Short mmCIF file of C-alpha atoms in Angstrom, two decimals:
data_model
loop_
_atom_site.label_atom_id
_atom_site.label_comp_id
_atom_site.label_asym_id
_atom_site.label_seq_id
_atom_site.Cartn_x
_atom_site.Cartn_y
_atom_site.Cartn_z
CA MET S 1 -23.00 55.27 -18.33
CA ARG S 2 -26.72 54.50 -18.42
CA HIS S 3 -28.37 52.33 -15.90
CA GLY S 4 -27.99 48.48 -16.47
CA GLN S 5 -25.19 49.28 -18.82
CA CYS S 6 -21.80 47.72 -18.11
CA HIS S 7 -18.15 49.01 -17.78
CA TRP S 8 -14.95 47.60 -17.92
CA VAL S 9 -12.63 48.84 -15.05
CA ALA S 10 -8.62 48.51 -15.00
CA ARG S 11 -6.80 46.30 -12.81
CA GLY S 12 -3.47 46.06 -11.98
CA GLY S 13 -1.15 44.33 -15.01
CA GLY S 14 -2.81 45.54 -17.33
CA GLN S 15 -5.98 43.37 -16.96
CA ALA S 16 -9.76 44.72 -17.03
CA TYR S 17 -12.96 43.40 -15.21
CA LYS S 18 -16.55 43.90 -16.37
CA ARG S 19 -18.37 45.47 -13.69
CA ASP S 20 -22.73 45.39 -13.59
CA ASP S 21 -23.50 48.62 -12.78
CA ALA S 22 -27.20 47.56 -12.14
CA PRO S 23 -26.55 44.75 -9.17
CA GLY S 24 -30.10 45.65 -7.84
CA GLU S 25 -31.41 44.17 -10.65
CA ALA S 26 -29.95 40.51 -10.19
CA VAL S 27 -30.64 40.26 -6.76
CA MET S 28 -34.50 41.93 -7.76
CA ALA S 29 -34.09 39.23 -10.57
CA ARG S 30 -33.19 36.28 -7.87
CA ASP S 31 -36.33 37.37 -5.22
CA GLU S 32 -38.41 37.16 -7.75
CA ASP S 33 -37.17 33.98 -8.78
CA LYS S 34 -37.51 33.10 -5.31
CA ASP S 35 -41.15 33.91 -4.69
CA ASN S 36 -41.97 32.24 -8.18
CA ARG S 37 -40.56 28.96 -6.38
CA VAL S 38 -42.46 29.87 -3.27
CA THR S 39 -46.15 30.43 -5.13
CA ASP S 40 -45.59 27.25 -6.96
CA ARG S 41 -44.78 24.92 -4.06
CA VAL S 42 -48.08 26.81 -2.50
CA GLY S 43 -49.96 26.21 -4.98
CA PHE S 44 -49.24 22.45 -5.36
CA ILE S 45 -50.44 21.93 -1.77
CA CYS S 46 -53.52 23.86 -2.45
CA ARG S 47 -54.08 21.68 -5.29
CA SER S 48 -53.59 18.45 -3.62
CA LEU S 49 -55.11 19.13 -0.17
CA ARG S 50 -57.93 20.53 -2.53
CA ARG S 51 -58.04 17.56 -4.25
CA ALA S 52 -58.10 15.11 -1.45
CA ILE S 53 -60.73 16.59 0.36
CA ILE S 54 -63.35 16.76 -2.87
CA GLU S 55 -62.25 13.32 -3.08
CA GLN S 56 -63.45 12.95 0.91
CA ALA S 57 -60.08 11.24 1.12
CA LEU S 58 -59.85 14.29 3.86
CA GLU S 59 -62.96 14.27 6.31
CA PRO S 60 -64.43 17.54 7.81
CA GLY S 61 -62.22 17.56 10.97
CA ALA S 62 -59.09 15.90 10.10
CA LYS S 63 -55.96 17.93 11.35
CA LEU S 64 -53.93 19.12 9.14
CA PRO S 65 -50.46 19.71 11.28
CA GLU S 66 -47.70 21.77 9.45
CA ASP S 67 -44.81 19.67 9.67
CA ALA S 68 -46.53 16.71 8.81
CA LEU S 69 -47.71 18.25 5.69
CA GLY S 70 -44.05 19.75 5.35
CA GLU S 71 -42.61 16.29 5.52
CA ARG S 72 -45.28 14.71 3.21
CA PHE S 73 -44.95 17.40 0.34
CA GLY S 74 -41.03 18.04 1.11
CA VAL S 75 -41.44 21.68 2.04
CA SER S 76 -40.56 23.80 5.11
CA ARG S 77 -43.85 24.29 7.92
CA THR S 78 -43.85 28.50 6.62
CA ILE S 79 -44.64 26.82 2.56
CA ALA S 80 -47.03 24.37 4.04
CA ARG S 81 -48.68 27.63 6.69
CA HIS S 82 -49.38 29.65 3.41
CA ALA S 83 -50.95 26.52 1.73
CA LEU S 84 -53.12 26.40 5.00
CA GLY S 85 -53.97 30.12 4.60
CA GLN S 86 -55.14 29.97 1.03
CA LEU S 87 -57.29 27.16 1.75
CA ALA S 88 -58.75 28.70 4.72
CA ALA S 89 -59.35 31.77 2.76
CA GLU S 90 -61.44 29.53 0.44
CA GLY S 91 -63.74 27.94 3.45
CA LEU S 92 -62.05 24.33 3.13
CA VAL S 93 -59.91 24.54 6.18
CA GLU S 94 -60.31 25.71 10.15
CA LEU S 95 -57.30 28.06 11.65
CA ARG S 96 -57.53 27.38 15.30
CA ARG S 97 -55.39 28.35 18.07
CA ASN S 98 -52.12 27.40 18.25
CA ARG S 99 -51.36 26.81 14.85
CA ILE S 100 -53.85 24.25 14.69
CA ALA S 101 -55.40 23.45 11.26
CA VAL S 102 -58.60 21.55 10.22
CA VAL S 103 -60.47 20.47 7.32
CA ALA S 104 -63.60 23.07 8.09
CA THR S 105 -66.92 21.14 9.60
CA PRO S 106 -69.89 23.14 8.18
CA SER S 107 -73.10 23.00 10.12
CA TRP S 108 -76.26 21.86 8.42
CA GLN S 109 -77.90 25.34 8.38
CA GLU S 110 -74.41 26.93 7.04
CA ALA S 111 -74.35 23.35 4.16
CA ARG S 112 -78.11 24.46 3.29
CA ASP S 113 -77.23 28.31 2.89
CA THR S 114 -73.84 27.47 0.48
CA PHE S 115 -76.22 25.66 -1.92
CA ASP S 116 -78.57 28.37 -2.04
CA ILE S 117 -75.86 31.11 -2.77
CA ARG S 118 -74.53 28.66 -5.13
CA LEU S 119 -77.63 28.26 -6.99
CA GLY S 120 -77.61 31.98 -7.46
CA LEU S 121 -74.08 31.74 -9.07
CA GLU S 122 -74.78 29.25 -11.23
CA ARG S 123 -77.85 31.11 -12.85
CA LEU S 124 -75.35 33.80 -13.74
CA VAL S 125 -73.58 31.84 -15.51
CA VAL S 126 -75.73 30.13 -17.28
CA ARG S 127 -76.91 33.43 -18.20
CA GLN S 128 -74.04 34.19 -19.40
CA LEU S 129 -73.41 31.51 -21.39
CA SER S 130 -76.45 30.63 -22.82
CA GLY S 131 -76.21 31.11 -26.70
CA ARG S 132 -72.76 31.99 -26.81
CA LEU S 133 -71.00 28.75 -26.47
CA THR S 134 -68.24 28.36 -29.24
CA LYS S 135 -67.84 24.83 -31.14
CA ALA S 136 -64.74 24.46 -29.56
CA GLN S 137 -66.43 25.18 -26.09
CA VAL S 138 -69.18 22.49 -26.59
CA ALA S 139 -66.60 19.92 -27.59
CA LYS S 140 -64.92 20.45 -24.56
CA LEU S 141 -68.19 20.32 -21.97
CA GLN S 142 -68.72 17.25 -24.29
CA ALA S 143 -65.33 15.54 -23.51
CA HIS S 144 -65.39 16.59 -20.06
CA VAL S 145 -68.94 14.32 -20.01
CA ASP S 146 -67.50 11.56 -21.58
CA ALA S 147 -64.91 11.68 -18.86
CA GLU S 148 -67.57 11.33 -16.50
CA GLU S 149 -69.32 8.19 -18.23
CA GLU S 150 -65.94 6.51 -18.34
CA ALA S 151 -65.34 7.25 -14.20
CA ARG S 152 -69.03 5.51 -13.82
CA ASN S 153 -68.06 2.80 -12.84
CA GLY S 154 -64.86 3.52 -11.35
CA PRO S 155 -63.47 4.91 -7.99
CA ASP S 156 -66.55 7.24 -6.86
CA ALA S 157 -63.63 9.65 -5.74
CA VAL S 158 -63.61 10.48 -9.06
CA SER S 159 -66.71 11.11 -10.32
CA ILE S 160 -67.26 13.34 -7.21
CA ARG S 161 -64.30 15.45 -8.69
CA LEU S 162 -65.28 15.12 -12.33
CA ALA S 163 -68.74 16.51 -11.53
CA THR S 164 -67.83 19.49 -9.63
CA GLU S 165 -64.93 20.19 -12.25
CA PHE S 166 -68.06 20.49 -14.67
CA HIS S 167 -69.65 23.50 -12.71
CA VAL S 168 -66.12 25.04 -12.63
CA MET S 169 -65.74 24.77 -16.22
CA LEU S 170 -68.86 26.53 -16.70
CA ALA S 171 -67.22 29.54 -14.62
CA VAL S 172 -64.36 29.72 -16.23
CA MET S 173 -65.86 29.68 -19.78
CA THR S 174 -67.71 33.32 -18.81
CA ASP S 175 -64.11 34.68 -18.44
CA SER S 176 -65.45 36.32 -15.53
CA PRO S 177 -63.02 36.67 -13.01
CA ILE S 178 -65.61 37.12 -10.07
CA LEU S 179 -68.21 33.99 -11.22
CA ILE S 180 -64.71 31.75 -11.68
CA ARG S 181 -63.32 32.46 -8.13
CA TYR S 182 -66.53 32.11 -6.39
CA VAL S 183 -68.30 29.26 -8.09
CA SER S 184 -65.31 27.68 -7.52
CA GLU S 185 -64.86 28.26 -4.10
CA ILE S 186 -68.73 27.49 -3.70
CA ALA S 187 -68.48 24.34 -5.47
CA TYR S 188 -65.45 23.00 -3.90
CA ARG S 189 -67.59 23.81 -0.07
CA CYS S 190 -70.69 21.90 -1.42
CA CYS S 191 -68.67 18.88 -2.32
CA LEU S 192 -66.95 19.34 1.70
CA THR S 193 -70.48 19.08 2.81
CA LEU S 194 -71.55 16.37 0.73
CA SER S 195 -68.80 14.46 2.71
CA LEU S 196 -70.53 15.31 5.94
CA TYR S 197 -74.02 15.49 4.95
CA SER S 198 -75.06 12.93 2.40
CA ARG S 199 -77.01 10.11 0.58
CA PRO S 200 -75.63 7.57 -1.39
CA HIS S 201 -76.36 8.67 -5.17
CA SER S 202 -75.84 6.95 -8.70
CA SER S 203 -73.65 8.91 -10.94
CA GLU S 204 -75.97 8.45 -13.87
CA CYS S 205 -78.70 11.34 -12.98
CA ALA S 206 -76.02 13.93 -12.57
CA ILE S 207 -74.49 12.35 -16.13
CA SER S 208 -77.60 12.94 -18.31
CA GLU S 209 -78.44 16.54 -16.72
CA HIS S 210 -74.76 17.58 -17.48
CA ARG S 211 -75.38 16.95 -20.96
CA ALA S 212 -78.84 17.96 -21.26
CA LEU S 213 -77.40 21.51 -19.77
CA ILE S 214 -74.88 21.41 -22.64
CA ALA S 215 -77.59 20.98 -25.43
CA ALA S 216 -79.82 23.83 -23.86
CA LEU S 217 -77.14 26.19 -23.69
CA ALA S 218 -75.76 25.37 -27.03
CA ALA S 219 -79.23 26.33 -28.21
CA GLY S 220 -79.43 29.49 -26.38
CA GLU S 221 -82.76 28.39 -24.49
CA THR S 222 -82.01 30.31 -21.81
CA GLU S 223 -84.92 29.63 -19.02
CA LYS S 224 -84.52 25.86 -19.90
CA ALA S 225 -81.41 25.84 -18.95
CA MET S 226 -81.78 28.20 -15.95
CA GLY S 227 -84.79 25.73 -14.81
CA MET S 228 -82.60 22.34 -15.51
CA MET S 229 -79.71 24.37 -13.44
CA ASP S 230 -81.77 24.45 -10.70
CA HIS S 231 -83.11 21.30 -10.41
CA HIS S 232 -80.13 19.56 -10.76
CA LEU S 233 -78.38 21.78 -7.13
CA ASP S 234 -81.61 21.56 -5.79
CA SER S 235 -81.30 17.36 -6.15
CA VAL S 236 -77.91 17.38 -5.12
CA ALA S 237 -78.79 19.29 -1.97
CA SER S 238 -81.23 17.34 -1.42
CA ARG S 239 -79.39 14.25 -0.45
CA ALA S 240 -78.26 16.42 2.69
CA LEU S 241 -78.84 14.64 5.74
CA VAL S 242 -78.76 15.86 9.45
CA ALA S 243 -76.50 13.13 10.69
CA PRO S 244 -73.14 13.33 10.23
CA GLY S 245 -71.26 9.65 8.82
CA LYS S 246 -69.03 8.01 11.46
CA PRO S 247 -65.31 9.74 11.30
CA ARG S 248 -62.68 7.14 9.58
CA GLY S 249 -59.75 8.09 11.88
CA ARG S 250 -56.77 7.28 9.28
CA ASP S 251 -53.26 8.77 9.45
CA ILE S 252 -52.97 12.17 7.45
CA MET S 253 -49.70 10.36 6.05
CA ASP S 254 -51.08 7.76 4.37
CA ILE S 255 -54.32 10.00 3.31
CA LEU S 256 -52.17 12.21 1.33
CA ALA S 257 -49.38 9.82 0.27
CA PRO S 258 -51.40 9.22 -3.44
CA TYR S 259 -52.36 12.94 -3.42
CA ALA S 260 -48.35 14.34 -2.86
CA GLU S 261 -47.08 12.06 -5.55
CA ALA S 262 -49.97 13.11 -8.20
CA GLU S 263 -47.70 15.39 -9.85
CA THR S 264 -44.61 16.32 -9.63
CA ALA S 265 -43.88 19.05 -7.21
CA PRO S 266 -41.60 22.17 -7.31
CA PRO S 267 -38.25 21.23 -5.51
CA GLU S 268 -37.14 23.07 -2.52
CA ALA S 269 -33.95 22.69 -1.27
CA GLY S 270 -32.79 20.16 1.35
CA LYS S 271 -36.01 19.03 1.08
CA ALA S 272 -37.77 15.78 -0.51
CA PRO S 273 -41.61 14.25 -0.46
CA ALA S 274 -42.03 11.63 1.79
CA LYS S 275 -42.73 7.85 0.26
CA GLY S 276 -45.80 6.11 1.30
CA GLY S 277 -49.09 4.84 -0.24
CA ALA S 278 -52.64 4.16 0.54
CA GLY S 279 -56.01 3.31 -0.73
CA ARG S 280 -58.81 5.54 -0.22
CA ARG S 281 -62.33 4.78 0.61
CA LYS S 282 -64.94 5.13 -2.21
CA THR S 283 -67.74 7.06 -1.36
CA THR S 284 -70.16 9.15 -3.74
CA ALA S 285 -71.54 12.88 -4.12
#
């Protein structure tokens, strides 16, 4: 009998039952489904925490207790720990002794180095995209900047996120896994830096610069586009201040309430996300 076939086995009284000759496959399928659910939950928590950090709802140095995260997102501490480990690999979270995790607090020199690295990476993005953007990609970028324009008079946190996502979107359009990974991580770290060292800033400059960059990339003006990117990122970096802002000290359960409820979390047996809500501080980047 071949692997994976079923066979009818005789029973007393003339009855028969169906036997699966590949029970291992069923076990493997169940294990794979379980792994996928775990991955989905970890991804959901990472996206929520990453967004809370980008929007400066979670400030540098804020503690991220596993039990509080588990309660807020309706998952086990093990799932929460996996998510924190992934964010630590991205440089957004620091893992300390006794399983204490906190939002990373980069030094001023680390912040300056981060922007220098980002500048080099985004120059590579510009070089790869210049003259190669499709009409659909140009339209997608322009639609994103339109969203930035609409968010200009709204919460500053949304403007911060959209501005960062514009640069991540450019990296994604290169179809280079390495550039996508590192530009994304560095861009998110820059957001973390700006929440610690930054001056207030109007989003108008970023929006106009994004539009000009799209035009230069679409026209294949590589040197002009790289010059624009250099100026744009240098302007962002120049807003960095040596003196950190005053900590706010809000409760993590309240901070994460809108992020845990922003999208439907993958379910975990016996767990349900905690309810609650809180406002967020307006800030700029």
